[in-house]
Coordinates of C-alpha atoms in Angstrom, one line a residue:
Chain A
X9 CA 124.0 37.1 -147.5
X10 CA 123.9 35.7 -151.1
X11 CA 126.6 33.3 -149.9
X12 CA 125.4 32.3 -146.7
X13 CA 122.2 30.8 -147.8
X14 CA 120.2 30.0 -151.0
X15 CA 118.2 33.1 -151.9
X16 CA 114.9 32.5 -151.7
X17 CA 111.8 34.2 -152.0
X18 CA 109.1 32.5 -149.6
X19 CA 109.6 33.4 -146.5
X20 CA 110.7 36.9 -144.9
X21 CA 112.9 39.1 -145.8
X22 CA 112.2 38.7 -149.3
X23 CA 108.9 37.2 -149.1
X24 CA 106.0 38.9 -147.4
X25 CA 104.9 37.5 -143.9
X26 CA 106.6 40.1 -141.3
X27 CA 108.4 41.6 -144.5
X28 CA 109.2 45.5 -144.7
X29 CA 106.2 46.5 -147.5
X30 CA 107.1 48.5 -149.6
X31 CA 110.1 50.6 -148.0
X32 CA 113.7 49.6 -149.7
X33 CA 115.5 51.3 -146.7
X34 CA 113.4 48.4 -144.3
X35 CA 114.4 46.1 -145.9
X36 CA 118.5 46.8 -146.5
X37 CA 117.9 47.6 -143.0
X38 CA 116.8 44.3 -141.9
X39 CA 119.1 42.0 -144.3
X40 CA 122.0 44.4 -144.8
X41 CA 122.1 47.3 -142.6
X42 CA 126.3 47.8 -142.7
X43 CA 125.5 49.4 -146.7
X44 CA 123.2 52.1 -145.0
X45 CA 124.6 55.5 -146.0
X46 CA 125.1 56.1 -142.2
X47 CA 126.6 53.2 -141.2
X48 CA 129.5 53.5 -138.8
X49 CA 129.4 57.4 -139.3
X50 CA 128.4 57.4 -135.9
X51 CA 131.2 56.0 -134.0
X52 CA 133.4 59.0 -132.0
X53 CA 136.0 60.8 -134.1
X54 CA 139.5 59.4 -133.0
X55 CA 141.3 61.5 -136.1
X56 CA 141.3 64.4 -138.3
X57 CA 139.5 63.2 -141.6
X58 CA 139.6 65.6 -144.3
X59 CA 135.9 65.6 -145.6
X60 CA 134.9 66.6 -149.2
X61 CA 132.3 69.4 -149.4
X62 CA 129.6 69.9 -151.8
X63 CA 129.1 73.9 -152.0
X64 CA 126.1 75.9 -153.5
X65 CA 122.9 74.3 -154.8
X66 CA 119.6 75.7 -155.5
X67 CA 115.9 75.4 -156.5
X68 CA 113.6 78.0 -158.4
X69 CA 110.2 77.2 -159.4
X70 CA 108.5 78.7 -162.5
X71 CA 105.4 78.7 -164.5
X72 CA 104.9 75.4 -165.0
X73 CA 107.7 73.5 -162.6
X74 CA 111.0 73.9 -161.2
X75 CA 114.4 74.6 -162.0
X76 CA 117.2 73.1 -159.8
X77 CA 121.0 74.2 -160.4
X78 CA 124.1 73.5 -158.3
X79 CA 128.0 74.4 -159.2
X80 CA 130.5 71.9 -159.5
X81 CA 133.2 72.6 -157.0
X82 CA 133.8 70.4 -154.4
X83 CA 136.4 71.4 -151.8
X84 CA 138.4 69.6 -148.8
X85 CA 139.4 72.4 -146.1
X86 CA 141.0 74.8 -148.5
X87 CA 142.2 72.4 -151.7
X88 CA 139.8 72.1 -154.6
X89 CA 138.7 68.1 -154.0
X90 CA 137.0 68.1 -158.0
X91 CA 136.3 70.7 -160.4
X92 CA 133.6 68.4 -162.1
X93 CA 131.4 67.0 -159.4
X94 CA 127.3 66.7 -160.0
X95 CA 125.5 68.0 -157.1
X96 CA 122.0 67.9 -158.9
X97 CA 120.3 64.5 -159.3
X98 CA 117.0 63.1 -160.7
X99 CA 115.4 61.0 -157.8
X100 CA 113.2 59.8 -160.2
X101 CA 110.6 60.7 -163.2
X102 CA 109.4 64.0 -161.6
X103 CA 111.5 65.2 -158.6
X104 CA 115.0 66.1 -158.0
X105 CA 117.6 66.2 -155.5
X106 CA 120.2 68.5 -154.7
X107 CA 123.1 68.4 -152.0
X108 CA 125.5 70.7 -150.3
X109 CA 127.6 68.8 -147.4
X110 CA 129.5 66.2 -146.9
X111 CA 130.3 64.7 -150.1
X112 CA 130.4 61.5 -149.4
X113 CA 127.5 60.4 -147.4
X114 CA 125.4 63.1 -149.4
X115 CA 125.6 61.0 -152.7
X116 CA 125.2 57.6 -150.4
X117 CA 121.7 59.4 -149.6
X118 CA 121.1 60.5 -152.9
X119 CA 121.6 56.8 -154.1
X120 CA 119.6 55.1 -151.3
X121 CA 116.4 57.7 -151.9
X122 CA 116.9 56.6 -155.8
X123 CA 116.0 53.0 -155.3
X124 CA 113.7 53.7 -152.5
X125 CA 111.7 55.7 -154.6
X126 CA 111.5 53.0 -157.7
X127 CA 111.3 50.3 -155.6
X128 CA 107.8 51.5 -153.9
X129 CA 106.9 52.3 -157.4
X130 CA 107.8 48.6 -158.5
X131 CA 106.1 47.3 -155.5
X132 CA 102.8 49.2 -155.3
X133 CA 102.5 49.6 -159.6
X134 CA 101.8 53.7 -158.2
X135 CA 104.1 56.5 -158.1
X136 CA 104.3 58.1 -154.9
X137 CA 102.9 61.6 -154.5
X138 CA 105.6 64.2 -154.1
X139 CA 104.6 65.2 -150.4
X140 CA 105.4 61.3 -149.8
X141 CA 108.5 61.5 -151.7
X142 CA 109.4 64.6 -149.7
X143 CA 108.7 62.9 -146.5
X144 CA 110.8 59.7 -147.5
X145 CA 113.8 61.9 -148.1
X146 CA 113.6 63.8 -144.5
X147 CA 113.3 60.2 -143.0
X148 CA 116.4 59.0 -144.3
X149 CA 118.3 62.6 -143.6
X150 CA 116.9 61.9 -139.7
X151 CA 118.6 58.3 -140.3
X152 CA 121.9 60.5 -141.1
X153 CA 121.5 62.6 -137.9
X154 CA 124.5 60.6 -135.8
X155 CA 126.1 60.9 -138.4
X156 CA 125.5 64.7 -138.7
X157 CA 126.7 65.1 -134.9
X158 CA 130.1 63.8 -136.3
X159 CA 130.2 66.7 -138.6
X160 CA 129.1 64.7 -141.6
X161 CA 126.0 67.1 -142.0
X162 CA 123.7 66.1 -145.1
X163 CA 121.0 68.7 -146.0
X164 CA 119.6 67.8 -149.4
X165 CA 117.1 70.1 -151.2
X166 CA 114.3 68.8 -153.3
X167 CA 112.2 69.6 -155.7
X168 CA 109.6 68.4 -158.3
X169 CA 106.6 68.4 -160.1
X170 CA 103.3 67.7 -158.4
X171 CA 100.7 66.8 -160.5
X172 CA 98.2 66.4 -158.1
X173 CA 98.4 70.3 -157.6
X174 CA 99.9 71.0 -161.7
X175 CA 102.7 72.9 -160.2
X176 CA 106.5 72.7 -159.1
X177 CA 107.0 72.5 -155.4
X178 CA 110.6 73.0 -153.4
X179 CA 111.9 71.3 -150.4
X180 CA 114.5 72.2 -147.4
X181 CA 115.3 70.3 -144.7
X182 CA 117.2 70.2 -141.3
X183 CA 119.7 68.1 -140.2
X184 CA 117.2 66.4 -137.8
X185 CA 115.0 65.6 -141.2
X186 CA 112.6 68.4 -140.2
X187 CA 111.2 69.5 -144.1
X188 CA 110.3 72.7 -145.0
X189 CA 107.8 73.7 -148.1
X190 CA 109.1 76.8 -149.4
X191 CA 107.4 79.1 -151.3
X192 CA 109.3 79.4 -154.3
X193 CA 112.5 79.0 -154.0
X194 CA 115.5 77.9 -152.0
X195 CA 119.4 77.5 -151.7
X196 CA 121.7 75.8 -149.8
X197 CA 125.5 75.6 -149.0
X198 CA 128.3 78.3 -148.2
X199 CA 127.5 80.2 -151.0
X200 CA 123.4 80.0 -150.6
X201 CA 123.1 83.2 -149.0
X202 CA 124.8 84.7 -151.1
X203 CA 122.5 83.1 -154.5
X204 CA 119.2 83.6 -152.6
X205 CA 119.5 86.9 -152.6
X206 CA 120.4 87.6 -156.2
X207 CA 117.3 85.1 -157.0
X208 CA 115.2 87.2 -154.0
X209 CA 115.5 90.7 -155.9
X210 CA 115.1 88.7 -159.3
X211 CA 112.5 86.3 -158.9
X212 CA 108.8 87.0 -159.9
X213 CA 105.6 85.0 -160.5
X214 CA 105.0 83.7 -164.3
X215 CA 108.7 83.5 -165.2
X216 CA 109.5 81.2 -168.3
X217 CA 111.5 78.4 -168.0
X218 CA 114.6 80.0 -169.8
X219 CA 114.1 83.5 -167.4
X220 CA 114.8 81.0 -164.4
X221 CA 117.8 79.0 -166.1
X222 CA 119.1 82.3 -166.7
X223 CA 118.5 83.5 -162.8
X224 CA 120.2 80.5 -161.6
X225 CA 123.1 81.0 -163.7
X226 CA 123.6 84.5 -162.5
X227 CA 122.6 83.6 -158.8
X228 CA 125.4 80.6 -158.7
X229 CA 127.6 83.6 -160.6
X230 CA 126.9 85.5 -157.5
X231 CA 127.6 83.1 -155.2
X232 CA 131.0 82.1 -156.7
X233 CA 131.9 85.6 -156.7
X234 CA 131.6 85.6 -152.9
X235 CA 132.2 81.7 -152.0
X236 CA 135.9 80.6 -152.3
X237 CA 134.0 76.9 -151.9
X238 CA 131.8 77.6 -155.3
X239 CA 133.2 77.2 -158.4
X240 CA 132.4 79.7 -161.4
X241 CA 131.6 78.3 -164.7
X242 CA 134.9 77.3 -166.0
X243 CA 135.9 78.9 -169.5
X244 CA 139.8 77.5 -169.8
X245 CA 137.9 74.0 -169.0
X246 CA 134.6 74.1 -170.6
X247 CA 133.1 73.5 -166.7
X248 CA 129.3 74.8 -166.5
X249 CA 126.7 74.4 -163.4
X250 CA 124.3 71.3 -164.0
X251 CA 120.8 72.6 -164.1
X252 CA 117.4 70.3 -164.8
X253 CA 113.8 71.0 -165.2
X254 CA 110.8 69.2 -164.1
X255 CA 107.9 69.8 -165.2
X256 CA 105.1 67.5 -166.0
X257 CA 106.8 65.9 -169.3
X258 CA 109.1 65.3 -166.5
X259 CA 113.0 65.8 -165.5
X260 CA 115.3 67.0 -168.2
X261 CA 118.7 67.5 -167.3
X262 CA 119.5 70.7 -169.8
X263 CA 122.4 69.8 -172.0
X264 CA 125.9 71.0 -171.3
X265 CA 126.4 72.9 -174.5
X266 CA 122.8 75.2 -173.9
X267 CA 124.0 75.8 -170.5
X268 CA 127.7 76.8 -172.0
X269 CA 126.0 79.3 -174.3
X270 CA 123.9 80.4 -172.0
X271 CA 126.3 80.8 -169.2
X272 CA 129.0 82.8 -172.0
X273 CA 125.6 85.1 -172.8
X274 CA 126.0 86.4 -169.0
X275 CA 129.5 86.6 -169.2
X276 CA 129.2 88.7 -172.2
X277 CA 127.1 90.8 -170.6
X278 CA 128.9 91.0 -167.5
X279 CA 131.8 92.8 -169.3
X280 CA 129.6 95.4 -170.6
X281 CA 128.0 96.0 -167.0
X282 CA 124.7 94.5 -167.3
X283 CA 125.4 91.3 -165.6
X284 CA 126.7 90.8 -162.4
Chain B
X187 CA 101.5 6.9 -138.3
X188 CA 102.6 8.3 -142.2
X189 CA 101.8 5.2 -144.8
X190 CA 104.1 4.9 -147.2
X191 CA 104.2 6.5 -150.4
X192 CA 107.2 6.2 -153.1
X193 CA 108.6 9.2 -154.2
X194 CA 107.7 8.6 -157.9
X195 CA 104.2 9.1 -157.0
X196 CA 104.3 11.9 -154.5
X197 CA 106.4 13.8 -157.3
X198 CA 104.3 12.6 -159.9
X199 CA 100.6 13.4 -158.0
X200 CA 102.1 17.0 -157.2
X201 CA 103.0 17.8 -161.0
X202 CA 100.0 16.9 -161.7
X203 CA 98.0 19.0 -159.3
X204 CA 100.2 22.2 -160.4
X205 CA 100.0 21.3 -164.1
X206 CA 96.0 21.1 -164.1
X207 CA 95.4 24.2 -161.5
X208 CA 97.9 26.2 -164.2
X209 CA 96.4 25.0 -167.2
X210 CA 93.1 26.7 -166.0
X211 CA 94.5 30.1 -166.2
X212 CA 95.5 32.1 -169.1
X213 CA 99.0 31.5 -171.5
X214 CA 101.4 34.1 -172.0
X215 CA 103.7 34.4 -174.8
X216 CA 107.0 37.0 -174.4
X217 CA 109.0 37.1 -177.9
X218 CA 112.5 38.9 -178.8
X219 CA 112.0 41.1 -181.4
X220 CA 113.7 44.2 -183.4
X221 CA 112.6 46.5 -181.2
X222 CA 112.8 44.4 -177.5
X223 CA 111.5 41.9 -176.2
X224 CA 107.8 41.5 -176.4
X225 CA 105.2 39.8 -173.9
X226 CA 101.3 39.6 -174.2
X227 CA 99.2 37.5 -172.2
X228 CA 94.9 37.4 -171.9
X229 CA 94.3 39.4 -168.7
X230 CA 90.6 41.4 -167.9
X231 CA 91.7 43.1 -165.0
X232 CA 93.1 46.6 -165.1
X233 CA 95.2 46.7 -162.0
X234 CA 95.9 43.1 -161.2
X235 CA 99.3 42.6 -164.0
X236 CA 100.7 39.6 -164.9
X237 CA 103.4 41.1 -166.3
X238 CA 105.6 43.5 -164.9
X239 CA 109.2 44.9 -164.4
X240 CA 112.1 43.9 -162.0
X241 CA 114.4 46.0 -163.1
X242 CA 116.2 48.2 -165.1
X243 CA 116.2 45.6 -168.2
X244 CA 114.4 43.0 -166.7
X245 CA 110.7 41.9 -166.9
X246 CA 108.5 39.6 -165.1
X247 CA 105.8 37.3 -166.5
X248 CA 103.6 34.7 -164.3
X249 CA 101.0 32.4 -165.1
X250 CA 98.8 30.2 -163.2
X251 CA 97.7 31.4 -159.1
X252 CA 98.0 35.2 -158.6
X253 CA 99.1 35.4 -154.5
X254 CA 101.6 33.2 -155.5
X255 CA 103.3 34.9 -158.1
X256 CA 102.6 38.0 -157.1
X257 CA 104.6 36.5 -153.8
X258 CA 107.8 35.5 -156.2
X259 CA 107.5 39.4 -158.2
X260 CA 107.8 40.8 -155.2
X261 CA 110.6 38.9 -153.8
X262 CA 112.3 39.5 -157.5
X263 CA 112.0 43.2 -157.0
X264 CA 114.0 42.8 -153.5
X265 CA 116.7 40.6 -154.5
X266 CA 117.2 42.9 -157.3
X267 CA 117.0 46.2 -155.7
X268 CA 119.4 44.8 -153.0
X269 CA 121.9 43.3 -155.2
X270 CA 121.9 46.6 -157.9
X271 CA 122.2 48.9 -154.5
X272 CA 124.9 46.6 -152.7
X273 CA 127.1 46.2 -155.9
X274 CA 126.1 47.8 -159.1
X275 CA 123.1 48.3 -161.2
X276 CA 124.8 46.2 -164.0
X277 CA 125.6 43.4 -161.8
X278 CA 121.8 42.2 -161.7
X279 CA 121.0 40.3 -164.7
X280 CA 118.0 38.0 -164.9
X281 CA 120.1 34.5 -164.8
X282 CA 120.8 35.0 -161.0
X283 CA 117.7 35.8 -160.4
X284 CA 116.0 32.7 -162.7
X285 CA 118.3 30.6 -160.5
X286 CA 117.2 32.1 -157.3
X287 CA 113.4 31.5 -158.8
X288 CA 114.7 28.0 -159.7
X289 CA 115.6 27.3 -156.1
X290 CA 112.9 28.6 -154.0
X291 CA 110.2 26.9 -156.6
X292 CA 112.3 23.8 -156.2
X293 CA 112.7 24.0 -152.7
X294 CA 108.7 24.5 -152.5
X295 CA 107.6 21.8 -155.0
X296 CA 109.8 18.8 -152.8
X297 CA 109.3 20.2 -149.1
X298 CA 105.9 22.0 -149.1
X299 CA 102.6 20.3 -148.9
X300 CA 101.3 22.1 -151.9
X301 CA 103.7 23.3 -155.1
X302 CA 103.6 26.8 -156.2
X303 CA 100.6 26.4 -159.0
X304 CA 102.7 29.2 -161.1
X305 CA 104.8 29.3 -164.2
X306 CA 107.5 32.1 -164.1
X307 CA 109.1 33.8 -167.5
X308 CA 111.9 36.4 -167.0
X309 CA 113.1 38.1 -169.5
X310 CA 116.2 40.4 -169.8
X311 CA 116.9 42.6 -173.0
X312 CA 120.3 43.2 -174.6
X313 CA 121.6 44.8 -177.5
X314 CA 120.7 43.1 -180.4
X315 CA 117.5 40.5 -180.2
X316 CA 120.2 37.4 -180.5
X317 CA 121.7 39.3 -176.8
X318 CA 117.8 38.7 -175.7
X319 CA 117.6 36.2 -172.6
X320 CA 114.2 34.4 -171.9
X321 CA 114.2 32.0 -168.8
X322 CA 111.2 29.9 -168.3
X323 CA 110.8 28.5 -164.9
X324 CA 108.6 25.6 -164.1
X325 CA 106.4 25.3 -160.8
X326 CA 108.9 22.2 -159.9
X327 CA 111.8 24.7 -160.1
X328 CA 112.9 23.8 -163.8
X329 CA 114.6 26.5 -165.4
X330 CA 114.9 26.6 -169.3
X331 CA 117.0 29.3 -171.3
X332 CA 114.8 29.1 -174.6
X333 CA 115.6 30.9 -177.8
X334 CA 113.4 33.7 -179.7
X335 CA 111.0 33.0 -177.9
X336 CA 109.0 30.8 -174.8
X337 CA 105.7 30.1 -174.3
X338 CA 103.9 29.5 -170.3
X339 CA 100.9 28.2 -169.8
X340 CA 98.6 24.9 -170.1
X341 CA 98.4 25.0 -174.3
X342 CA 102.3 25.8 -174.2
X343 CA 103.4 22.9 -176.5
X344 CA 100.0 24.3 -178.9
X345 CA 101.3 27.6 -178.8
X346 CA 104.8 26.9 -179.8
X347 CA 103.8 25.1 -182.6
X348 CA 102.3 27.7 -183.9
X349 CA 105.1 29.9 -182.9
X350 CA 107.9 27.7 -184.6
X351 CA 106.2 27.8 -187.7
X352 CA 105.5 32.0 -187.6
X353 CA 108.0 33.4 -185.8
X354 CA 111.1 35.1 -187.6
X355 CA 114.4 36.2 -185.5
X356 CA 114.5 39.8 -185.3
X357 CA 110.7 40.6 -186.2
X358 CA 109.3 43.8 -186.0
X359 CA 107.8 44.5 -182.3
X360 CA 103.9 45.3 -183.7
X361 CA 104.1 41.8 -186.0
X362 CA 105.4 40.0 -182.8
X363 CA 102.3 41.5 -180.7
X364 CA 99.7 40.7 -183.9
X365 CA 101.0 37.2 -184.4
X366 CA 101.2 36.4 -180.3
X367 CA 97.0 37.9 -179.7
X368 CA 96.2 36.0 -182.7
X369 CA 97.7 32.5 -181.3
X370 CA 96.1 33.0 -177.5
X371 CA 92.9 34.4 -179.6
X372 CA 93.0 30.5 -181.2
X373 CA 91.7 29.5 -185.0
X374 CA 88.3 30.7 -183.8
X375 CA 88.3 33.5 -181.5
X376 CA 89.9 37.1 -181.5
X377 CA 91.1 39.4 -178.0
X378 CA 90.7 43.0 -178.0
X379 CA 92.4 45.4 -176.1
X380 CA 90.3 45.1 -173.0
X381 CA 91.5 41.4 -172.5
X382 CA 94.7 41.8 -173.2
X383 CA 98.0 42.4 -171.2
X384 CA 100.7 43.8 -173.3
X385 CA 104.3 45.1 -172.7
X386 CA 107.8 45.3 -174.0
X387 CA 111.6 45.6 -172.8
X388 CA 112.3 48.5 -174.8
X389 CA 115.9 48.1 -176.0
X390 CA 116.1 51.9 -177.3
X391 CA 115.4 53.3 -173.8
X392 CA 118.3 53.9 -171.8
X393 CA 117.5 53.0 -168.5
X394 CA 114.4 51.5 -167.6
X395 CA 113.2 49.2 -170.8
X396 CA 110.1 48.2 -169.0
X397 CA 106.9 49.9 -170.8
X398 CA 103.3 49.0 -171.1
X399 CA 101.7 49.1 -174.0
X400 CA 97.8 50.3 -173.5
X401 CA 94.8 51.4 -174.7
X402 CA 94.7 53.6 -178.2
X403 CA 98.6 52.5 -179.1
X404 CA 97.4 48.6 -178.2
X405 CA 93.9 49.4 -180.1
X406 CA 96.1 50.7 -183.3
X407 CA 98.7 48.0 -183.0
X408 CA 95.8 45.1 -183.1
X409 CA 94.2 47.0 -185.8
X410 CA 96.9 46.7 -188.2
X411 CA 96.1 43.2 -188.4
X412 CA 93.4 43.4 -191.4
X413 CA 96.0 45.5 -193.2
X414 CA 99.0 43.7 -193.0

């Protein structure tokens, strides 16, 4: 596109007129559909492709915001494909997205979602509402449906701080892009059910951020204990879960050394029989 | 049956038309300071911006006809976001955008009935002030690569002279803002926070460098004028 015609800001697709308004996805669909995350993935499967999968992620509301966390393991069949995968991303300053499932399309989807939010913000001069962001993500998931039918399922968790309602909110999706708001927490991935049980038993209204960070770490331990595809804290290599908190002051990735200290303390407690 | 008009005359008429209308608006100054690139203009509107973010380290400024430079701004955001998505965020730079703006404005200037009545600033903040890039693009598509400071608008020559004698390489951002405001106000005038639009491409910010300076923060910076 850049070689064939001199870049122009006047006529569509760059300019106005029939232009795609403030949606980056529409712009991409118009000028470079081959760059959409699901492009090519809907062709009939002809051979076995080993897909890399991410596993357990979660989002938990607390008093003042929401915590998102994920383990670090990616698997391909029964092999560990990667030990240091990031599954929790900042979508923008006030929201985050966590992915489990087929890693390739999921990472592409997150990247497109991030650009979409920022693009809207720049063109319109204001940030989308949290509800608007959640709906946008649903549309991206739905666009991935043909690929999902081929096994490249991407169902993200979305969470953020809603400044209009002054609280943290958590959304989950199904493969058709259906959006479901969760009251207090949700998990996803192969170890998600174990993590969710743990959270369900221990969560209560009014927990602080630190309480919820600890709860998330414990829930990920529980998932790693029961699910082969979920990685537990790796003391030998110094790999710990990714944890982020989103509050009125924005998305904050909690530093690795803080998580390492918390996780080590919880493991210590476990030896004494107080943890898991 | 069209009359013959020599190209020289045609171009001159168009340039005069564009220049005259641009001069009716307010000027804009961008300076490369220690903390980043500061951009200052007179603007009484609170939401119709003349300065805005194009990409992580790149800002846009426009003077002249609002609807025309707004269309150019949107085009720039689209092109930058597309390029960053297709290649990498690091590959988006102000130089290639400046050239694209030059192409568009040049094309419109020679081929359309009426030239755009705008001048464009593209600023890209670097690691140090010497890495900063300031591109000044005029209504006819001329792209100029400026060092340290640039002025857009009808009074560009006079304001540049004032800047030339008082601007120092690597001066503090607050002092640079005060200098710009003083020059824009002229020898007899004064400008308050409500009449100004000020932004900075802050080189210390990790990804998105663009930040507006407004309200109490701007008032405080301007108030320091008397004491310094």
